PDB file of C-alpha atoms in Angstrom:
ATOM      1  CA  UNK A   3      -7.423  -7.590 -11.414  1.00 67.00           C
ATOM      2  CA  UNK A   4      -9.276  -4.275 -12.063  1.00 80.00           C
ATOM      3  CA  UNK A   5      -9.251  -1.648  -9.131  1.00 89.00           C
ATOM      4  CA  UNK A   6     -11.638  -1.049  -6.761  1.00 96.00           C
ATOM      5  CA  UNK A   7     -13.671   1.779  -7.612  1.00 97.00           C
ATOM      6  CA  UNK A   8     -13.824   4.846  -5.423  1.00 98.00           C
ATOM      7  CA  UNK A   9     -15.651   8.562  -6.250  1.00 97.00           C
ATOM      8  CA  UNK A  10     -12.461  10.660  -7.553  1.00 97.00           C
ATOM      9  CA  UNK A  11     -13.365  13.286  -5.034  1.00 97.00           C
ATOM     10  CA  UNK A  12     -15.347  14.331  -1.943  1.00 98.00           C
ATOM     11  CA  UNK A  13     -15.955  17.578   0.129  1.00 96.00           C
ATOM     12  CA  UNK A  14     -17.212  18.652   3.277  1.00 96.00           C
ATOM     13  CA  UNK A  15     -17.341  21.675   5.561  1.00 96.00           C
ATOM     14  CA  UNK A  16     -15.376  21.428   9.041  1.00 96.00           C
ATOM     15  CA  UNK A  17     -17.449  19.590  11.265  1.00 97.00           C
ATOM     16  CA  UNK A  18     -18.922  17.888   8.870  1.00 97.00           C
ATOM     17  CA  UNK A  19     -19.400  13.742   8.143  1.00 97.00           C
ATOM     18  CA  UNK A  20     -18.439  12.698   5.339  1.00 97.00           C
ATOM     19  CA  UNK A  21     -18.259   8.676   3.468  1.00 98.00           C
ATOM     20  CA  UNK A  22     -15.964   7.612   0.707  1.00 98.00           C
ATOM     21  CA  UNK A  23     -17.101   4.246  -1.136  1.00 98.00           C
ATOM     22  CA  UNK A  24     -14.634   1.521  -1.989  1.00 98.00           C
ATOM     23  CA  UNK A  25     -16.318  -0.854  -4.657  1.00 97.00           C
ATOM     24  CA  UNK A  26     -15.256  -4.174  -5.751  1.00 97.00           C
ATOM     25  CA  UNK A  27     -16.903  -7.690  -6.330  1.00 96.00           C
ATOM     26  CA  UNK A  28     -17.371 -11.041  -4.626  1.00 94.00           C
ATOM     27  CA  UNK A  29     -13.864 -11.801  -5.305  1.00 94.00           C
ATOM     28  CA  UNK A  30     -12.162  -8.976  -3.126  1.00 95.00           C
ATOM     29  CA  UNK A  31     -13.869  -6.499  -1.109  1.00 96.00           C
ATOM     30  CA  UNK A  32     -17.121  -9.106  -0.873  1.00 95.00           C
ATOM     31  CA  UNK A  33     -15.496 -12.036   0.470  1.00 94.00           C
ATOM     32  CA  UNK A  34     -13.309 -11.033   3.005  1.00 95.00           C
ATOM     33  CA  UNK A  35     -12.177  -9.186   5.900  1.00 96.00           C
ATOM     34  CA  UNK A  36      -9.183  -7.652   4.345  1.00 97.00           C
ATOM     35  CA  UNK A  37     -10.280  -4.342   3.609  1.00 97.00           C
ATOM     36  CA  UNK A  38      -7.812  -1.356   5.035  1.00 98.00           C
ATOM     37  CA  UNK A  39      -8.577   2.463   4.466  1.00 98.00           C
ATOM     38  CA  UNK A  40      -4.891   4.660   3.494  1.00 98.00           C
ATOM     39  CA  UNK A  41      -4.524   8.562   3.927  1.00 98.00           C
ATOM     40  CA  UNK A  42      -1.646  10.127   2.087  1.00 98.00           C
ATOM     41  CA  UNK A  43      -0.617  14.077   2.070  1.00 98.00           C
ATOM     42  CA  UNK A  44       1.217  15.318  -0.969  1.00 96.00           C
ATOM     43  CA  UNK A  45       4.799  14.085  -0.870  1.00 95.00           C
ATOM     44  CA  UNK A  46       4.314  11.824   2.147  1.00 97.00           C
ATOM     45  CA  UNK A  47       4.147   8.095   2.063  1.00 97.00           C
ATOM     46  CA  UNK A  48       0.640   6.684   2.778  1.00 98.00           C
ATOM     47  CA  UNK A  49      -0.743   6.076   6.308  1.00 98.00           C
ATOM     48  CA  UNK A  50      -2.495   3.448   7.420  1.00 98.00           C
ATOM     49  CA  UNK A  51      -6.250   4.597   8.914  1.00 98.00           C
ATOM     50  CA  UNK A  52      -8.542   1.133   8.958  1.00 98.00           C
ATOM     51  CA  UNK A  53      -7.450  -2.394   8.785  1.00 98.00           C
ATOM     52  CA  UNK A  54      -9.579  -5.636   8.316  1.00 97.00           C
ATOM     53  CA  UNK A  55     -12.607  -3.555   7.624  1.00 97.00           C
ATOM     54  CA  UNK A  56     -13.451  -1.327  10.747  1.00 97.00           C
ATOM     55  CA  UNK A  57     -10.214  -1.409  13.048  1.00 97.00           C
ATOM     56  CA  UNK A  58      -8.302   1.420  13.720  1.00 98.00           C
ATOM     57  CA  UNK A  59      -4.454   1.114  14.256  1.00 96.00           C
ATOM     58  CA  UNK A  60      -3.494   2.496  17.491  1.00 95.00           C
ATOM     59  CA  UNK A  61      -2.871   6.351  17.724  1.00 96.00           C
ATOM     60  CA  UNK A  62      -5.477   7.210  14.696  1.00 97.00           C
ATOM     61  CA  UNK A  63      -8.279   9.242  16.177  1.00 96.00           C
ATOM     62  CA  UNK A  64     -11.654   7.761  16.376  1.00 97.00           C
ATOM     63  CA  UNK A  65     -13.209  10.160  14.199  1.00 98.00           C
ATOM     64  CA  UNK A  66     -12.210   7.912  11.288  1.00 98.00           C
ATOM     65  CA  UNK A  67     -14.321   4.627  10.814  1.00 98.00           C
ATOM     66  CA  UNK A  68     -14.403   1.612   8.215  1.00 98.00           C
ATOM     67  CA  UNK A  69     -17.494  -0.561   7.489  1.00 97.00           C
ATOM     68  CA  UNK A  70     -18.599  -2.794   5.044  1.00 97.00           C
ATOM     69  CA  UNK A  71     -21.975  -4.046   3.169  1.00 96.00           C
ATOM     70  CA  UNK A  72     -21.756  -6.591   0.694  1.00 96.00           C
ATOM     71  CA  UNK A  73     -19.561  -5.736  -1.969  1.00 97.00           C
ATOM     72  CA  UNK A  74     -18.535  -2.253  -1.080  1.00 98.00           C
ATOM     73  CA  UNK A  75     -16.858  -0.676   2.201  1.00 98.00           C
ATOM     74  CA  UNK A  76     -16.971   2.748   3.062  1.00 98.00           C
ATOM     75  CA  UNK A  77     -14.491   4.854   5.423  1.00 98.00           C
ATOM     76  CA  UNK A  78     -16.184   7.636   7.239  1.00 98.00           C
ATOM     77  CA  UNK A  79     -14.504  10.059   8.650  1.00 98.00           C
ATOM     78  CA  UNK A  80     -16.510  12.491  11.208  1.00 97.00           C
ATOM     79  CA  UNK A  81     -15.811  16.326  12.609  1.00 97.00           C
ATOM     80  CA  UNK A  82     -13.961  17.062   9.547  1.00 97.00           C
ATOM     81  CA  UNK A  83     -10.699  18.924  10.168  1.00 97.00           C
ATOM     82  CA  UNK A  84      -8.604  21.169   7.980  1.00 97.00           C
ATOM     83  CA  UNK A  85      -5.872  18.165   8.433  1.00 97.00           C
ATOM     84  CA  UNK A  86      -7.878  15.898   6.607  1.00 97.00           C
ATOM     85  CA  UNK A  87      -7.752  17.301   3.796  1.00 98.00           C
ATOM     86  CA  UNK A  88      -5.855  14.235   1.783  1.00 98.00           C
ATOM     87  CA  UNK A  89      -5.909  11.730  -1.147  1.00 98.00           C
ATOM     88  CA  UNK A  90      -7.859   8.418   0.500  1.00 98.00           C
ATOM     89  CA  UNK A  91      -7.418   4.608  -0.612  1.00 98.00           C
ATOM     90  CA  UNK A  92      -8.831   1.535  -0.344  1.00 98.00           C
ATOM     91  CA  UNK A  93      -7.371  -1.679  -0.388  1.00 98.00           C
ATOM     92  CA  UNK A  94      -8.786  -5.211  -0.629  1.00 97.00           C
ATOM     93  CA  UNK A  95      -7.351  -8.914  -0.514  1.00 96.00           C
ATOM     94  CA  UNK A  96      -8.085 -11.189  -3.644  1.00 95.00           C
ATOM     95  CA  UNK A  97      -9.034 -14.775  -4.735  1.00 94.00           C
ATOM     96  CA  UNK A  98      -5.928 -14.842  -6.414  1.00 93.00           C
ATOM     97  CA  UNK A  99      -3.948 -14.183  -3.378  1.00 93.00           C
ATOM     98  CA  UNK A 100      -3.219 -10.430  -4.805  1.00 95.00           C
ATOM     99  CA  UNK A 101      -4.306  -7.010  -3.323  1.00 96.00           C
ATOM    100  CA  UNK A 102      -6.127  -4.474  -4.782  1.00 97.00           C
ATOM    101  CA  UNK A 103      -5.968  -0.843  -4.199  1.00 98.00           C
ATOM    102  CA  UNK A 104      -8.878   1.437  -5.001  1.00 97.00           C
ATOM    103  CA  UNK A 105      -8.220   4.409  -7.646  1.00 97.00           C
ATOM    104  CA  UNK A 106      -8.003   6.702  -4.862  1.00 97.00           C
ATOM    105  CA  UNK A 107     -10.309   9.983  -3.694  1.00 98.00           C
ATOM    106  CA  UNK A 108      -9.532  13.229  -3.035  1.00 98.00           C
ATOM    107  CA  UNK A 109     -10.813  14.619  -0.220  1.00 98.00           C
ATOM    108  CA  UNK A 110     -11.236  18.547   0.098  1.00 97.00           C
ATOM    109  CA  UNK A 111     -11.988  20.362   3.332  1.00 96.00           C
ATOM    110  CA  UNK A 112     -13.974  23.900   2.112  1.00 92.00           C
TER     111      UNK A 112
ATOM    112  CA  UNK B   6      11.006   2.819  16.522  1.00 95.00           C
ATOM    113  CA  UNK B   7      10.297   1.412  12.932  1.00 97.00           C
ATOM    114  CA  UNK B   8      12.019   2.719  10.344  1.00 98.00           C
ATOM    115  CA  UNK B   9      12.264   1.283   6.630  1.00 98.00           C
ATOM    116  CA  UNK B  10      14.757   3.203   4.591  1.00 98.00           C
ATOM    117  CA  UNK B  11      14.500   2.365   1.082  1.00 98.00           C
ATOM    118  CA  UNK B  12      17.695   3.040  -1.934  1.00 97.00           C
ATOM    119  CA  UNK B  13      18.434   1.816  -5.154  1.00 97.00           C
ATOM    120  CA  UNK B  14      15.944   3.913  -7.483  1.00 96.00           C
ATOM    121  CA  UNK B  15      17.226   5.762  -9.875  1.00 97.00           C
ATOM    122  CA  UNK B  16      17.129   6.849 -14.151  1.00 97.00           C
ATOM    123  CA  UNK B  17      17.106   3.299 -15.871  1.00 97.00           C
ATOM    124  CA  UNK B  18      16.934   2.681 -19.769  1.00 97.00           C
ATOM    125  CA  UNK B  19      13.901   0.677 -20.998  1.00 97.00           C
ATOM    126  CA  UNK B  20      14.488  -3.537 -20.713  1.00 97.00           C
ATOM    127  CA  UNK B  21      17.200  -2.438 -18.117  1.00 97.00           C
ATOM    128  CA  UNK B  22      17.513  -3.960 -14.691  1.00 97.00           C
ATOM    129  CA  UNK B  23      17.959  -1.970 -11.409  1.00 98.00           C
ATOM    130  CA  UNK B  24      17.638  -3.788  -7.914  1.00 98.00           C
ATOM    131  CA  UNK B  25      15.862  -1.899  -4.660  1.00 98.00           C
ATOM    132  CA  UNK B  26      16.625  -2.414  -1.310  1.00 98.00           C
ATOM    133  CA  UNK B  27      14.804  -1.831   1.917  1.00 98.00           C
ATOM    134  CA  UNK B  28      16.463  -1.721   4.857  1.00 98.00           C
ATOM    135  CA  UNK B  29      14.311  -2.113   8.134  1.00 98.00           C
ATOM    136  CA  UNK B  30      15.399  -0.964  11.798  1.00 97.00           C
ATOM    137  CA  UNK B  31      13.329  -1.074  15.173  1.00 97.00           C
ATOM    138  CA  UNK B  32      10.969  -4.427  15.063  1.00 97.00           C
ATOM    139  CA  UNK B  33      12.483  -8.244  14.491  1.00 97.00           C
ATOM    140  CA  UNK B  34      12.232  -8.054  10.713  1.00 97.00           C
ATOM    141  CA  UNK B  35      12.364 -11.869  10.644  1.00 97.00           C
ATOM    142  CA  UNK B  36       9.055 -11.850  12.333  1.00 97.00           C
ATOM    143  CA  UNK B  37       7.166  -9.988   9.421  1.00 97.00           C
ATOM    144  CA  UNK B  38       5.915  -9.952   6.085  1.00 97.00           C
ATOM    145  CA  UNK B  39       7.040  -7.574   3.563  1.00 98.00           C
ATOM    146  CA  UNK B  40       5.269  -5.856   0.446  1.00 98.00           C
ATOM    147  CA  UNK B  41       6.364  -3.587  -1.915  1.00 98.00           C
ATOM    148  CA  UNK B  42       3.989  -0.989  -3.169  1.00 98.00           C
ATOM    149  CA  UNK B  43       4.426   1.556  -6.336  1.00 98.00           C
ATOM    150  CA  UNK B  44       2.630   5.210  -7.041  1.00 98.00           C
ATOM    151  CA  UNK B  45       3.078   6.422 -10.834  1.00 97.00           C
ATOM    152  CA  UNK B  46       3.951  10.166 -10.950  1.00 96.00           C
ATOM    153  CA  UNK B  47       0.217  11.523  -9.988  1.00 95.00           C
ATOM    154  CA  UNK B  48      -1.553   8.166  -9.784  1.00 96.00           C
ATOM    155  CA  UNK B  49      -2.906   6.214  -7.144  1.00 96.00           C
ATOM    156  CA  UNK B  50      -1.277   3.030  -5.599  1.00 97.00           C
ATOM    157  CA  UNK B  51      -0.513  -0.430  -7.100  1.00 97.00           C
ATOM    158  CA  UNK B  52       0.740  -3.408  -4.737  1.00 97.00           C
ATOM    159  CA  UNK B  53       3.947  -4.914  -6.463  1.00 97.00           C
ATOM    160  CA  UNK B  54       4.727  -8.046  -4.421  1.00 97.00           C
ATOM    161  CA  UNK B  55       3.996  -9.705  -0.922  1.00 97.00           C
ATOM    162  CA  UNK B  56       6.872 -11.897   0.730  1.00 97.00           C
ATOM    163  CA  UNK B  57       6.052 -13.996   3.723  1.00 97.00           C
ATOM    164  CA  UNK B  58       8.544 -13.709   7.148  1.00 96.00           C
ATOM    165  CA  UNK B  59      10.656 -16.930   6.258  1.00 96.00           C
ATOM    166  CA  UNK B  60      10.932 -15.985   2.556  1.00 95.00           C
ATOM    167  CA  UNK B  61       8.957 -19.464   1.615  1.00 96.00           C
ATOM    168  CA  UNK B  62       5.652 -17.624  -0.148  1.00 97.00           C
ATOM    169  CA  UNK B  63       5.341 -14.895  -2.897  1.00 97.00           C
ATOM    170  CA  UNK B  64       3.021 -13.268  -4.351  1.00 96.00           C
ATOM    171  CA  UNK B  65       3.068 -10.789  -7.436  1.00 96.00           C
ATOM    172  CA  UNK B  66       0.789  -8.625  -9.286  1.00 95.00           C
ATOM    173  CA  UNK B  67      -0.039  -9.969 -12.704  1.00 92.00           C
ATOM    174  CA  UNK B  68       1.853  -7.235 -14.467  1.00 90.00           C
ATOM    175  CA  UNK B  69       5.151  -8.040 -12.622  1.00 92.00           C
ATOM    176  CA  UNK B  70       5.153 -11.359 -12.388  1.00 91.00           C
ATOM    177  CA  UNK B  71       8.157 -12.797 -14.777  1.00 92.00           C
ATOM    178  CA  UNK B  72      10.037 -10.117 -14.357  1.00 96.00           C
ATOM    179  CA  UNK B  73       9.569  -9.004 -10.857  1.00 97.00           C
ATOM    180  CA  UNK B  74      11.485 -10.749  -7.883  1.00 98.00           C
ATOM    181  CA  UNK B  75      11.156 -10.079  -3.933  1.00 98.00           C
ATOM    182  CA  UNK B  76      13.595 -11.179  -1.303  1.00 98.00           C
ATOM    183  CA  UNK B  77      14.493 -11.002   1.727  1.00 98.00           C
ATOM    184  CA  UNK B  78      17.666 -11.415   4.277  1.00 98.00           C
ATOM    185  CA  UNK B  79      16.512 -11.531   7.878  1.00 97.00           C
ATOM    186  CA  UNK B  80      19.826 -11.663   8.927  1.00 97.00           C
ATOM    187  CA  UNK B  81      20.749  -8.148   7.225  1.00 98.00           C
ATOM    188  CA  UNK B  82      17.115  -7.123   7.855  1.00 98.00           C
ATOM    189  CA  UNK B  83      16.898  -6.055   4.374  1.00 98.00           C
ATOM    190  CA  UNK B  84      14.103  -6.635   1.767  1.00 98.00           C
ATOM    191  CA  UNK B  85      15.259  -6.947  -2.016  1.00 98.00           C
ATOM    192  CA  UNK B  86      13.174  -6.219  -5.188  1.00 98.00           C
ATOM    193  CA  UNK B  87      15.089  -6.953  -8.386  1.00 98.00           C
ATOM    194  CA  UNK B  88      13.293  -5.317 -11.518  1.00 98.00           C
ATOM    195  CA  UNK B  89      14.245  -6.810 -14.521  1.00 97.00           C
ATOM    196  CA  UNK B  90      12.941  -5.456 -18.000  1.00 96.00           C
ATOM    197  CA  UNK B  91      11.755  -2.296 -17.233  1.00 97.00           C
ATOM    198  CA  UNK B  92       9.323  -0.527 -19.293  1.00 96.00           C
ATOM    199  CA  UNK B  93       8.300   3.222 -19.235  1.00 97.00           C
ATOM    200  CA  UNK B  94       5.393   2.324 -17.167  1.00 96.00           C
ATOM    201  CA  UNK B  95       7.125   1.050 -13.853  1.00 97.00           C
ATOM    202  CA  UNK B  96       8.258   4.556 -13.259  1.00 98.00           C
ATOM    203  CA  UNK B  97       6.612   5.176  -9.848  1.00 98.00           C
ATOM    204  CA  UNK B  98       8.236   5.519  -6.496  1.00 98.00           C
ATOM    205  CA  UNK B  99       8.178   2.351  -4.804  1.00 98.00           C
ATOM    206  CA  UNK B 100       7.663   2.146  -1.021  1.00 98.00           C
ATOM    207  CA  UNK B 101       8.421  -1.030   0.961  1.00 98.00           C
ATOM    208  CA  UNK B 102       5.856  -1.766   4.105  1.00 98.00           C
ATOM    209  CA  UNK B 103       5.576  -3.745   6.892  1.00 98.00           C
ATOM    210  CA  UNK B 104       2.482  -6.247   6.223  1.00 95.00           C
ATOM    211  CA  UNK B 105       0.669  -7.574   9.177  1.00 95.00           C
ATOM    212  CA  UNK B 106      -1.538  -9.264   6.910  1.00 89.00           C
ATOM    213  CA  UNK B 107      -2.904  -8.459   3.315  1.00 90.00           C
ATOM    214  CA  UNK B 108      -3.225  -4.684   3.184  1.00 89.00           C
ATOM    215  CA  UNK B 109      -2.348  -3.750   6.993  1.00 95.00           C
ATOM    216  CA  UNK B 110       0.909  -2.149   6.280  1.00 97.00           C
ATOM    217  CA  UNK B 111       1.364  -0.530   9.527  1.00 96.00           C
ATOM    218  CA  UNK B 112       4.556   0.947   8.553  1.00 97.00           C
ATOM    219  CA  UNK B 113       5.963   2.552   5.110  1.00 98.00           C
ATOM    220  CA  UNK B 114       9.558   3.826   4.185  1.00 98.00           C
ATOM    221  CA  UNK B 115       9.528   7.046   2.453  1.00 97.00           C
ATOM    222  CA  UNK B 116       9.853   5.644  -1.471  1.00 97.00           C
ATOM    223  CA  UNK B 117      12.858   5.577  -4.223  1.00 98.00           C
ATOM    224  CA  UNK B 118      11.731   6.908  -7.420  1.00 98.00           C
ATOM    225  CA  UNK B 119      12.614   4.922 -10.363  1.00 98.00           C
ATOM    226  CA  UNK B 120      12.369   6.596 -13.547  1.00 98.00           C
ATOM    227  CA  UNK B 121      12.637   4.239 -16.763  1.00 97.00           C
ATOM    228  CA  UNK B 122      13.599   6.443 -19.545  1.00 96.00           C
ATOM    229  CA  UNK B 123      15.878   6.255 -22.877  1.00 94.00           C
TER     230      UNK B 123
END
């Protein structure tokens, strides 16, 4: 199962919108629901941002959004704050009853 | 609150064996599923293995399968993952999660490095 693909890195400006792409095929990201969004600082365990495409987990602010068209999903994350500054990945449920994770993308706040 | 403490990591020789445990605190672990979930030194993050709450289903990454096996003990409320002929590329920290369901691990410990080295 090949990763989903995802830019390696983004930027934006505070206060600024910015969209990270999550790639896959029919087989994951395509055909199902099962698409969750991960932030993780340096050193820190990842966090869960998005679940099942576009919900957010209680407590993360609602400046972060998930979405999904066809074969790719895309996490946008609006206002951009110094805070967010943070490696971002993807993650998808299979056909072979496996999950995927996207390579990851850095995100830098200028 | 939740709170998954994972041990067991550590320097291992390549084709050794080294088991990981996960011990979980603050939710009815028999309730959940379970993944484990492994970062290279600088690389991005690779599901391992997926156990359901009971113990009955399994699933495992293509490259771990055979050599790879998740368990669980609800009654110590302790998730198991025995590694078994390690090779230089399974060095990672592995973090164990609480899975809602495929990919919504609402909760992560904070990782045991394993380092497979001669």
């Amino acid at each position: 199962q090949s990763a989903l693909t995802q830019p390696a890195s983004v930027s934006g400006s505070p206060g600024q919108s910015i969209t990270i792409s999550c790639t896959g095929t029919s087989s994951d990201v395509g055909g199902y629901t099962y698409v969750s969004w991960f932030q993780q600082h340096p050193g820190k365990a990842p966090k869960l941002m998005i679940y099942d495409v576009s919900h957010r987990p209680s407590g993360i602010s609602h400046r972060f959004s998930g979405s999904k068209s066809g074969n790719t999903a895309s996490l946008t994350i609006s206002g951009l704050q110094a805070e967010d500054e943070a490696d971002y990945y993807c993650s998808s449920y299979t056909s072979s009853s496996t999950l995927v994770f996207g390579g990851g993308t850095k995100l830098t706040v200028l | 609150q939740v709170q998954l403490v994972e041990s067991g990591g550590g320097l291992v020789k390549p084709e050794g064996s080294l088991r990981l445990s996960c011990a979980a605190s603050g939710f009815t672990f028999s309730d959940y599923y379970m993944s484990w979930i492994r970062q290279a030194p600088g690389k991005g993050l690779e599901w391992v293995s997926y156990i359901s709450s009971s113990g009955s289903t399994i699933y495992y990454a293509d490259s771990m399968k055979g050599r790879f096996t998740i368990s669980r003990d609800n009654a110590k409320n302790s998730l198991y993952l025995q590694m078994n002929s390690l090779r230089a590329e399974d060095t990672a920290v592995y973090y164990c999660a609480r899975d809602r369901n495929w990919g919504h691990f609402d909760y992560w410990g904070q990782g045991t490095l394993v380092t497979v080295s001669s």
